[in-house]
Short mmCIF file of C-alpha atoms in Angstrom, two decimals:
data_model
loop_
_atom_site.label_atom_id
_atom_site.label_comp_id
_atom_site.label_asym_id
_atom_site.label_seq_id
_atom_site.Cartn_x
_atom_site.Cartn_y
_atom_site.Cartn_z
CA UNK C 552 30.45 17.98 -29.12
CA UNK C 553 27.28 16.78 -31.34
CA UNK C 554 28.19 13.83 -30.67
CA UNK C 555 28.09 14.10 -27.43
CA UNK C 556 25.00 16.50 -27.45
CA UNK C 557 23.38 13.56 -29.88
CA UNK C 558 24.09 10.39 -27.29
CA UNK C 559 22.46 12.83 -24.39
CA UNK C 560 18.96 13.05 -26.70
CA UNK C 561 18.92 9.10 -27.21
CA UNK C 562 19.68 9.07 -23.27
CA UNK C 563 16.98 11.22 -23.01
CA UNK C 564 14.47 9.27 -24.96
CA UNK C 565 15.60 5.78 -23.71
CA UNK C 566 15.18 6.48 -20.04
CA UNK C 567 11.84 8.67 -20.20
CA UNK C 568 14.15 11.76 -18.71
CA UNK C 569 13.65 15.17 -18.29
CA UNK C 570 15.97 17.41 -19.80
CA UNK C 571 16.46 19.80 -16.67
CA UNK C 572 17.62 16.24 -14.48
CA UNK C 573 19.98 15.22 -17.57
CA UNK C 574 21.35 18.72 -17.69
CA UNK C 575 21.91 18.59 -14.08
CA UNK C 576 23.81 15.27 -14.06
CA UNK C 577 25.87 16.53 -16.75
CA UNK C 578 26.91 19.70 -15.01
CA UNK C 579 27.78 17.75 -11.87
CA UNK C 580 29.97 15.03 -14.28
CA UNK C 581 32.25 17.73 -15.77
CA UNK C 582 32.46 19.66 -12.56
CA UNK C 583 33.75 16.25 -11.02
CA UNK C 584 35.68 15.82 -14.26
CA UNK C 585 37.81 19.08 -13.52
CA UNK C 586 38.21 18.85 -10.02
CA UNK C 587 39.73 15.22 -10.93
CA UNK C 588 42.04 16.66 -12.96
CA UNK C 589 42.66 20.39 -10.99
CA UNK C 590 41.94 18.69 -7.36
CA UNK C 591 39.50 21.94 -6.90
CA UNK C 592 36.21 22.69 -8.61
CA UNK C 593 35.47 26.08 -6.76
CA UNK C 594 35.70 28.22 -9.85
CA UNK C 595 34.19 25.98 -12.61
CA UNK C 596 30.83 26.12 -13.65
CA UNK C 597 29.10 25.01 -16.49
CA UNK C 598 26.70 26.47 -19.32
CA UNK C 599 24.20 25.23 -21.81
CA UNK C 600 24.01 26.55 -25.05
CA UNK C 601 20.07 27.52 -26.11
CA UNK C 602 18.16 23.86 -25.58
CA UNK C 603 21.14 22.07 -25.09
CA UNK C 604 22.52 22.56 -28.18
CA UNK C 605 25.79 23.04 -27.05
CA UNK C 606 28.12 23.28 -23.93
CA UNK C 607 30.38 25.50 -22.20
CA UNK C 608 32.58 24.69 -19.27
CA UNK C 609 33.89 28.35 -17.51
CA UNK C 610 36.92 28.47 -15.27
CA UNK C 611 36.86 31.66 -13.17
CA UNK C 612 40.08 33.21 -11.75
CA UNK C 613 40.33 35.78 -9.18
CA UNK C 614 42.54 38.89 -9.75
CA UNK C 615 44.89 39.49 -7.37
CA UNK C 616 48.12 41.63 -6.77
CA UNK C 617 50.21 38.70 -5.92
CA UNK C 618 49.46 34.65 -7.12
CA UNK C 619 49.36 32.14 -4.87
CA UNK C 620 47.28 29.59 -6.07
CA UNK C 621 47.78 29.17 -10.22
CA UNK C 622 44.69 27.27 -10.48
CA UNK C 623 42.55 29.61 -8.71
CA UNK C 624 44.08 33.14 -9.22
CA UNK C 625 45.23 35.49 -11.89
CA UNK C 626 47.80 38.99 -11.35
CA UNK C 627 46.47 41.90 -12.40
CA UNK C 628 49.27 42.34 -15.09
CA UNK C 629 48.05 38.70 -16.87
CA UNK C 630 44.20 40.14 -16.46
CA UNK C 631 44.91 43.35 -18.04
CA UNK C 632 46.36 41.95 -20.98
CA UNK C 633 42.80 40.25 -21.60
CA UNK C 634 40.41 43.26 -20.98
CA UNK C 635 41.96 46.35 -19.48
CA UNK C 636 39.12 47.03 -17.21
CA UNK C 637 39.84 44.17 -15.12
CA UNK C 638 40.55 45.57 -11.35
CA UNK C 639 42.21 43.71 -8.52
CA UNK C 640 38.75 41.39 -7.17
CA UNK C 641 37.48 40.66 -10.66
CA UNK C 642 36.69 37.33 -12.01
CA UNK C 643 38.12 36.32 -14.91
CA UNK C 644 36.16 33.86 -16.22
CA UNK C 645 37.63 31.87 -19.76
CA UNK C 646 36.13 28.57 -21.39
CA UNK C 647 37.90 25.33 -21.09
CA UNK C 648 36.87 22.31 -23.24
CA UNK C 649 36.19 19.32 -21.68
CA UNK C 650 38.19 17.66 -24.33
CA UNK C 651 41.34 17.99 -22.75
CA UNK C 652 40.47 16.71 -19.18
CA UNK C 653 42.32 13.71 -19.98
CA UNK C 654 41.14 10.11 -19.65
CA UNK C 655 40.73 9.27 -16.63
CA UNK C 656 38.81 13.05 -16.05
CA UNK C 657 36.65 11.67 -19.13
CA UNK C 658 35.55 8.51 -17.03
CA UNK C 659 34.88 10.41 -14.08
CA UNK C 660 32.20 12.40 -16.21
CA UNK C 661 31.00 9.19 -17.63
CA UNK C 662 30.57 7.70 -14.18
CA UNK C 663 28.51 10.56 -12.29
CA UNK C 664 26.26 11.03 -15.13
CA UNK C 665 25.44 7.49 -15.15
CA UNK C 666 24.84 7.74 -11.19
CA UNK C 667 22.81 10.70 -11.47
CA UNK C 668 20.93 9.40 -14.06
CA UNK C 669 20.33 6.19 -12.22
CA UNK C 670 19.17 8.39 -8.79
CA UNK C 671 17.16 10.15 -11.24
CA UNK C 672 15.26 7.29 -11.87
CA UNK C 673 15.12 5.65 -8.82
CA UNK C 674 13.39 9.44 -7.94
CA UNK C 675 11.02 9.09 -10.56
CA UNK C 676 10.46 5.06 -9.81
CA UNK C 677 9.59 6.57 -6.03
CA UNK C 678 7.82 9.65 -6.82
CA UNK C 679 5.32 7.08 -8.98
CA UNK C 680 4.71 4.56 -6.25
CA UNK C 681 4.12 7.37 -3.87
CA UNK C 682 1.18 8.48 -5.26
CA UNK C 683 -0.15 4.86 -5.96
CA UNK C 684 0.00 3.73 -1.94
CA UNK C 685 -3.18 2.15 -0.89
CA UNK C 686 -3.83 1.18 -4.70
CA UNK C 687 -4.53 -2.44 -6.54
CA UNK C 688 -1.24 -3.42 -8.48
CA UNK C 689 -0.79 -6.70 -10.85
CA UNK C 690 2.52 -8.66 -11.28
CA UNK C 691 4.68 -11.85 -11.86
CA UNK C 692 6.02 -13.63 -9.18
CA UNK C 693 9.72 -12.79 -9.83
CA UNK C 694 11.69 -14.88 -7.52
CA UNK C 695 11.13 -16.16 -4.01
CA UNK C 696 13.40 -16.30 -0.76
CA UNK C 697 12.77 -17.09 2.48
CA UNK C 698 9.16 -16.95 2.29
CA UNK C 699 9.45 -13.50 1.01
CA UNK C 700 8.02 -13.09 -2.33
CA UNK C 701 9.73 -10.37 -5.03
CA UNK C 702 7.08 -9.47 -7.76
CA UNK C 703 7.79 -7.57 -11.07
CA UNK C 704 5.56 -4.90 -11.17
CA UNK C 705 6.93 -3.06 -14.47
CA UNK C 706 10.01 -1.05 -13.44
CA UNK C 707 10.88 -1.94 -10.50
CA UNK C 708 10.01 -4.96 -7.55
CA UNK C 709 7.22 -5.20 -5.35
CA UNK C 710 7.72 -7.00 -1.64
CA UNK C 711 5.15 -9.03 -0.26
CA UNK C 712 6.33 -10.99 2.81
CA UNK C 713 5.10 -14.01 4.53
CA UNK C 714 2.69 -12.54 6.99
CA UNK C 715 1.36 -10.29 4.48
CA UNK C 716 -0.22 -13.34 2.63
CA UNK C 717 -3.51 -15.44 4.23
CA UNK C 718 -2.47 -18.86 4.99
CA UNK C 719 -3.29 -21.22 3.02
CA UNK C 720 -2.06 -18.83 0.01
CA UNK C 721 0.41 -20.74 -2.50
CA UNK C 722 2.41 -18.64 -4.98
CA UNK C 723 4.92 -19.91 -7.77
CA UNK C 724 7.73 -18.38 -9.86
CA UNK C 725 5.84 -16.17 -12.95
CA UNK C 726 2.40 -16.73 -11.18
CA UNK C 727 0.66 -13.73 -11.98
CA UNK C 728 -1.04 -12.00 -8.65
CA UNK C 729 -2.71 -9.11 -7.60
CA UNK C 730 -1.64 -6.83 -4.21
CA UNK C 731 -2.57 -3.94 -2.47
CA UNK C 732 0.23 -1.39 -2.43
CA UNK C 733 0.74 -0.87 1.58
CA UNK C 734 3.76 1.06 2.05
CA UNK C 735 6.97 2.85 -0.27
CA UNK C 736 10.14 3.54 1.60
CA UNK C 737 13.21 4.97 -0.28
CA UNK C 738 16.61 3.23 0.70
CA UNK C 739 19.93 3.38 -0.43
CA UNK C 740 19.55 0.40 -3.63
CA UNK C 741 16.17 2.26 -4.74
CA UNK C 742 12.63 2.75 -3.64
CA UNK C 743 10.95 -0.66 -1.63
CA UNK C 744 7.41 -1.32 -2.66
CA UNK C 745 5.92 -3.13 -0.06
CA UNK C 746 2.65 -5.04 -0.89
CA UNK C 747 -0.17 -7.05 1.15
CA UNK C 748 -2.99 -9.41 0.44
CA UNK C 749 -4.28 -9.22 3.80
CA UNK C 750 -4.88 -5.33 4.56
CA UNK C 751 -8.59 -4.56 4.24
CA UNK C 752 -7.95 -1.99 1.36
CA UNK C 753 -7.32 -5.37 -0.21
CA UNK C 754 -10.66 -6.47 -0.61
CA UNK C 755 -11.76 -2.99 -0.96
CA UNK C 756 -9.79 -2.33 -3.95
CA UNK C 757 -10.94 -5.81 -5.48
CA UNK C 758 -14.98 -5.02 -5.15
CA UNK C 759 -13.84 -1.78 -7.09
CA UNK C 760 -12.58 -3.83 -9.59
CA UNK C 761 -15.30 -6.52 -10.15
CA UNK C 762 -18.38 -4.07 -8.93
CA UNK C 763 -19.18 -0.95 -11.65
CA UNK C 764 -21.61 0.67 -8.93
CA UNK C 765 -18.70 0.84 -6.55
CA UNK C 766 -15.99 2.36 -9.05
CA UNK C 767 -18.98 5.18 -10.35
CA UNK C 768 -19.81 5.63 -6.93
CA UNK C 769 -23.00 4.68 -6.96
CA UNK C 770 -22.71 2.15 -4.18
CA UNK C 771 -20.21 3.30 -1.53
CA UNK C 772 -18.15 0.83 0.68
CA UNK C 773 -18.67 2.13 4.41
CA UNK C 774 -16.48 -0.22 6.05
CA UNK C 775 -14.30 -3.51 5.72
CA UNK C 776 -13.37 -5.91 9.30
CA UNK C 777 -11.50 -8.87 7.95
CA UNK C 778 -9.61 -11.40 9.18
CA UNK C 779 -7.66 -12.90 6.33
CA UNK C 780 -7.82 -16.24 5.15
CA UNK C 781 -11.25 -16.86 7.16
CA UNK C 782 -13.79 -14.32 7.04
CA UNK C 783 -14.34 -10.97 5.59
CA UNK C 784 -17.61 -8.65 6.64
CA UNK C 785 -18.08 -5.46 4.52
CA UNK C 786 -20.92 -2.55 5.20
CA UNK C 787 -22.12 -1.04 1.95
CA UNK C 788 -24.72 1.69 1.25
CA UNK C 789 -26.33 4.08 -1.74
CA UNK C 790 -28.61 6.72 -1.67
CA UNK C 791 -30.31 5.52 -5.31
CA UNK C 792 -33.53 3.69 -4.53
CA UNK C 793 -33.34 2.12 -7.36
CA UNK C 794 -30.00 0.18 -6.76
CA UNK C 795 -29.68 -2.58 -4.40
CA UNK C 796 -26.40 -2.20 -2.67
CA UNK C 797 -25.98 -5.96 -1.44
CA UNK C 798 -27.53 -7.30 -4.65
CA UNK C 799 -24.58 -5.04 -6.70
CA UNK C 800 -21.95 -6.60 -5.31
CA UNK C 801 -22.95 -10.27 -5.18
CA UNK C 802 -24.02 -10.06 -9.05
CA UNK C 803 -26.09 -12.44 -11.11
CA UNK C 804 -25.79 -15.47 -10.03
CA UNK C 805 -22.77 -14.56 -7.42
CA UNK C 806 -20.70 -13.76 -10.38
CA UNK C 807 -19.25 -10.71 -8.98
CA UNK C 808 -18.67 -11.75 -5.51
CA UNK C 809 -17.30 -15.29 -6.39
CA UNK C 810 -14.50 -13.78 -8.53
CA UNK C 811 -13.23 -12.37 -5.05
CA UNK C 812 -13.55 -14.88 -2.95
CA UNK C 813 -11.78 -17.23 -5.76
CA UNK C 814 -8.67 -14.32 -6.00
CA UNK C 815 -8.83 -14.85 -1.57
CA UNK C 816 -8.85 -18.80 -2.30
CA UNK C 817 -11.73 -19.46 -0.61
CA UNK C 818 -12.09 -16.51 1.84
CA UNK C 819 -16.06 -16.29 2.84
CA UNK C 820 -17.52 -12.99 2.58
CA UNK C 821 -20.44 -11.50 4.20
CA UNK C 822 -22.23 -8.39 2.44
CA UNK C 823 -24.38 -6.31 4.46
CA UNK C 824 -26.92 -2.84 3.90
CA UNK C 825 -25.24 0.22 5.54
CA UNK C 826 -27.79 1.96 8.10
CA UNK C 827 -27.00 5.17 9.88
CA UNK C 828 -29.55 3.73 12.38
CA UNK C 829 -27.17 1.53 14.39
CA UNK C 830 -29.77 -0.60 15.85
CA UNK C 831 -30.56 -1.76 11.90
CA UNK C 832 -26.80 -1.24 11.04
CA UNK C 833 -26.25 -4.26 13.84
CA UNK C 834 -28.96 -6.09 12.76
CA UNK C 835 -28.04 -6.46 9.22
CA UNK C 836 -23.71 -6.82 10.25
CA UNK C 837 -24.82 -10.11 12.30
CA UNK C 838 -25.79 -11.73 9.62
CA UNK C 839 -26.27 -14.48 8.44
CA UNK C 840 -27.76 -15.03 12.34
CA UNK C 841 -31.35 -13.65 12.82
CA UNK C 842 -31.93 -10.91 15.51
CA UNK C 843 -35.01 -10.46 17.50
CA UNK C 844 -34.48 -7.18 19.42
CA UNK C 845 -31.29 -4.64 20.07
CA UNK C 846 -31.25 -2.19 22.69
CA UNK C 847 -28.40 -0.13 23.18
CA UNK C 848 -26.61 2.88 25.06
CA UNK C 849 -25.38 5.67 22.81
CA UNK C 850 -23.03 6.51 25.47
CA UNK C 851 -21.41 3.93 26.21
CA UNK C 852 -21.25 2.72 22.65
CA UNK C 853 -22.47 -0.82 23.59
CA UNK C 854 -25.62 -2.78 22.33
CA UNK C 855 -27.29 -5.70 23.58
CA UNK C 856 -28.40 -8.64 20.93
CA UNK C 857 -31.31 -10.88 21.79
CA UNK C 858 -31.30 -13.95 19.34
CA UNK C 859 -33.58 -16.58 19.17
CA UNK C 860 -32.04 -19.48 21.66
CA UNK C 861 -31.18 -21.91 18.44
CA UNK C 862 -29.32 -18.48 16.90
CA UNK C 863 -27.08 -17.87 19.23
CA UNK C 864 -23.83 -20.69 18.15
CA UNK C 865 -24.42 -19.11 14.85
CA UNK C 866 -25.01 -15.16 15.87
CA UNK C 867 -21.47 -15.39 18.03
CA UNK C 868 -19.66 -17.41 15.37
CA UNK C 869 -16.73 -19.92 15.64
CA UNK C 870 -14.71 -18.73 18.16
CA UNK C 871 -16.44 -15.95 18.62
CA UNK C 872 -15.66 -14.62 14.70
CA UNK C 873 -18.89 -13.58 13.73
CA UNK C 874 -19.21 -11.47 16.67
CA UNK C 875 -16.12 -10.18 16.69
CA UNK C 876 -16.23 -9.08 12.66
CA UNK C 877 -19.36 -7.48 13.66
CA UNK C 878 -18.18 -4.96 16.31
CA UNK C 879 -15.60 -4.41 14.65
CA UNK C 880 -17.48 -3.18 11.44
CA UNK C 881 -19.94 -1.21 12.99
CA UNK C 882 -17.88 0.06 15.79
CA UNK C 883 -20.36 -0.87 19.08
CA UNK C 884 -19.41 -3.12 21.76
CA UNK C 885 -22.37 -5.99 21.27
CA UNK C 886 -23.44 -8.47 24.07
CA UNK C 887 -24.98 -11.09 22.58
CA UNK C 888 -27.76 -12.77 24.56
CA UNK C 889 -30.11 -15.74 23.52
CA UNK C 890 -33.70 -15.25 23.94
CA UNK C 891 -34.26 -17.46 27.34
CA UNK C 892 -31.42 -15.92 28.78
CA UNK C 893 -32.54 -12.57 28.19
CA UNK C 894 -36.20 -12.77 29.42
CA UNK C 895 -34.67 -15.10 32.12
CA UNK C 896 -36.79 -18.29 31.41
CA UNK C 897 -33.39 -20.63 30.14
CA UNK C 898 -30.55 -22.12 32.31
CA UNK C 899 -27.29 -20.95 31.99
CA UNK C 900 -23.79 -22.80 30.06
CA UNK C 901 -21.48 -20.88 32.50
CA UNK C 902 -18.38 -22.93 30.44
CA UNK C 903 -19.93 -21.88 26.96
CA UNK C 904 -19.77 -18.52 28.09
CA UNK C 905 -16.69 -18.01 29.28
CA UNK C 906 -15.35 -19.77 25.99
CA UNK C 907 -16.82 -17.34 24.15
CA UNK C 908 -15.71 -14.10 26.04
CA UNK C 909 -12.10 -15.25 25.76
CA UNK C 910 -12.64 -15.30 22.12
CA UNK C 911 -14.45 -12.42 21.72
CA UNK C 912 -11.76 -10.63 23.40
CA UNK C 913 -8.40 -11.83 20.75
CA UNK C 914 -7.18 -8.88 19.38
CA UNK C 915 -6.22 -8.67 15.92
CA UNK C 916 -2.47 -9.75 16.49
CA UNK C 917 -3.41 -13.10 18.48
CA UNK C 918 -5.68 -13.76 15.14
CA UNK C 919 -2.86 -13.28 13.44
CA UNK C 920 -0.08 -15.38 15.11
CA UNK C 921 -3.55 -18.02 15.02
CA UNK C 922 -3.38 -17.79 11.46
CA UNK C 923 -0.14 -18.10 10.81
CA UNK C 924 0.45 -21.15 13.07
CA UNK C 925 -2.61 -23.66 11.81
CA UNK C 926 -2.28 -25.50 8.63
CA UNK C 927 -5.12 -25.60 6.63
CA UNK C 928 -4.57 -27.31 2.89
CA UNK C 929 -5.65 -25.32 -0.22
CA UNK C 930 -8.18 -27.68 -1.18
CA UNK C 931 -10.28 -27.71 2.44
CA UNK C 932 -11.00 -23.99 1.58
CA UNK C 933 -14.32 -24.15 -0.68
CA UNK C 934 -16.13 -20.19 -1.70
CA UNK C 935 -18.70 -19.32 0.22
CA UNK C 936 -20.55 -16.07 0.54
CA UNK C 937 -23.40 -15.25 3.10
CA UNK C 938 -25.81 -11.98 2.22
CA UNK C 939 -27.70 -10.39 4.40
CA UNK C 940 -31.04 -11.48 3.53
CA UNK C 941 -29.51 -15.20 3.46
CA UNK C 942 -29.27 -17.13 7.15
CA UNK C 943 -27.99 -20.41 7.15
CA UNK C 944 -30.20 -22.93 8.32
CA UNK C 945 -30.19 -23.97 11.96
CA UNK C 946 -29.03 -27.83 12.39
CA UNK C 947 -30.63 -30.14 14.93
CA UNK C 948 -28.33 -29.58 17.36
CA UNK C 949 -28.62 -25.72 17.03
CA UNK C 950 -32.50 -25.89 17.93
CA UNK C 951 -32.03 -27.82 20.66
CA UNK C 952 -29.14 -25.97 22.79
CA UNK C 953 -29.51 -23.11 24.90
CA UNK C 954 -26.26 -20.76 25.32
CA UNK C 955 -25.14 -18.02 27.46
CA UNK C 956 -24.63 -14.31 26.81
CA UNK C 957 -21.58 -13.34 25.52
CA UNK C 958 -19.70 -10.15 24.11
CA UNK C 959 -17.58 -8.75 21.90
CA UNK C 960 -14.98 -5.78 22.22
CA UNK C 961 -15.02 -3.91 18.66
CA UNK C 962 -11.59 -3.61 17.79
CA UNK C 963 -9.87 -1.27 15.95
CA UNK C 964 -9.38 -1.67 12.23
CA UNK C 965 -5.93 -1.36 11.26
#
């Protein structure tokens, strides 16, 4: 039995087990053992000697007047010939080693320990993961099949399908990537780690990483709307005066920021000041278009944008993105307006305007199946980040054409 008792500490050791699940596996084994060999294991149970330093497998008879079942019952006359106190509905309970269970008993045991042992660590693979959903997880690109890509996160595989990655995103065999835990599922080969690149937590989780502020909690991250592969708009805000929110995540020089949008191959990000006072909060989320005036109605939840006439193509976006990320961020319906058409002193593009509504109006899963569809090589997509004090410069074209009021639904963020 030290034997035994020794290969059960190495076990121990060697697979990071507790003793109580090792004891537990090892109870159910020789249980399994004797009902292998008795076809019952009703009246077997099984006892450890102080901390494991021994075991004893009991097999409990009842007394009875008259035997009917050998395995499972004992007469009175054979109990009283081991203690005479024994009465007719007394257990008898005597120790049986597991040494004579035979060999095929033997490999029974062997078998359900090493299946309880292996559930036990699935458990423990599970229980881990569990507690690490939502967080920022390295590993090497494993293996890859249809599209689907398996990554080797330590002890155990990490799932990241197709339409969890942006387009444009190329992975190889033992590339080494980053993902955002999404979602842990138990099944019946183990727990399934499901990862994503394009969940906002994503980019969340990555400013953490690459801004100081943001992991003390100095600066705080108020909101993310991202559409992934193109665009990314996040809201942050601090209470120290002394810190510049914006300015904290770009870093010297862009440092910071450009080390995320190089992990998103390319993905622009816009940084904006948090403001409880929506009609700033809008203000600054618009960016990089300048804003003359907002007016809006609280309850309704909408706002109206006035933008000077050569700031609206760049204040609704392409295909309406800017916009969109915008309302989305801040939560308010916005109706963008150029100046002429506001004050009423411009002429109206009725066809602008209703190309814009329609794509103000995509919801996140037509973005999606957009994104998916259109090819766009890894080397078109250069970095590019927009702050908020930062507009882009208005072309020629821009400061000559007047557009039509348009507006944007604020979806909801995943």
């Amino acid at each position: 039995m030290s034997d035994f008792m020794n290969a059960i500490d190495e076990l121990i050791k060697e697979k990071g087990l507790t003793k109580e699940i090792v004891m537990e596996a090892i109870e159910s084994a020789l249980i399994a053992a004797y009902k292998k060999n008795y076809g019952t294991a009703q009246n077997v149970r099984v006892i450890f000697d102080g901390d494991m330093e021994g075991i004893e497998v009991l097999m409990g008879k009842d007394v009875v007047g008259e035997v009917e079942d050998e395995f499972t019952q004992i007469s009175l006359e054979d109990a009283l010939q081991i203690d005479s106190r024994y009465q007719v509905g007394d257990v008898v309970e005597y120790q049986i080693t597991p040494q004579n269970f035979g060999r095929i008993a033997a490999q029974t045991a062997k078998q359900v320990v090493v299946q309880k042992i292996r559930e036990a660590e699935r458990g423990m693979v599970f229980d881990n993961y569990i507690n690490r959903q939502g967080d920022l997880i390295t590993g090497v690109v494993q293996r890859i099949s249809n599209e689907t890509i398996f990554v080797n996160i330590g002890n155990t595989e990490g799932i990241l399908v197709a339409k969890e990655r942006a387009r444009g995103e190329r992975f190889r065999v033992n590339d080494r990537i980053k993902a955002y835990i999404m979602d842990v599922r138990k099944s019946a080969k183990g727990p399934q780690i499901f990862l994503s690149r394009t969940h906002p937590g994503f980019v969340e989780r990555l400013f953490e990483l690459e801004v100081p502020e943001i992991e003390d909690g100095i600066v705080e991250i108020r909101s993310i709307a991202r559409e992934a592969g193109s665009r990314t708009k996040i809201a942050v805000y601090t209470e120290d005066e002394d810190v510049d929110p914006v300015g904290a995540c770009v870093g010297a020089g862009g440092s910071r920021v450009r080390n995320i949008v190089d992990e998103l191959f390319g993905e622009k990000i816009d940084i904006a000041t948090w403001d409880d006072d929506p009609c700033v909060l809008i203000k600054n989320v618009l960016s990089p278009a300048k804003v003359e005036e907002v007016y809006i109605d609280e309850e309704l939840q909408e706002a109206t944008v006035v933008v000077p006439d050569y700031q609206l193509s760049l204040a609704i976006g392409k295909e309406g993105q800017n916009v969109r990320l915008a309302a989305r961020l801040c939560g308010w319906k916005i109706d963008i307006k150029s100046h002429s058409q506001y004050f009423g002193d411009g002429e109206e593009y009725d066809d602008y305007e209703e190309e814009y509504e329609e794509a103000a109006e995509m919801t996140d899963e037509s973005v999606e199946e957009a994104t998916e569809t259109e090819e766009v090589p890894e080397e078109a997509a250069e970095p590019a980040v927009e702050e908020t004090e930062a507009a882009e410069e208005p072309t020629d074209e821009e400061e000559t054409e007047e557009e039509p009021a348009a507006e944007a639904e604020s979806d909801e963020e995943e």
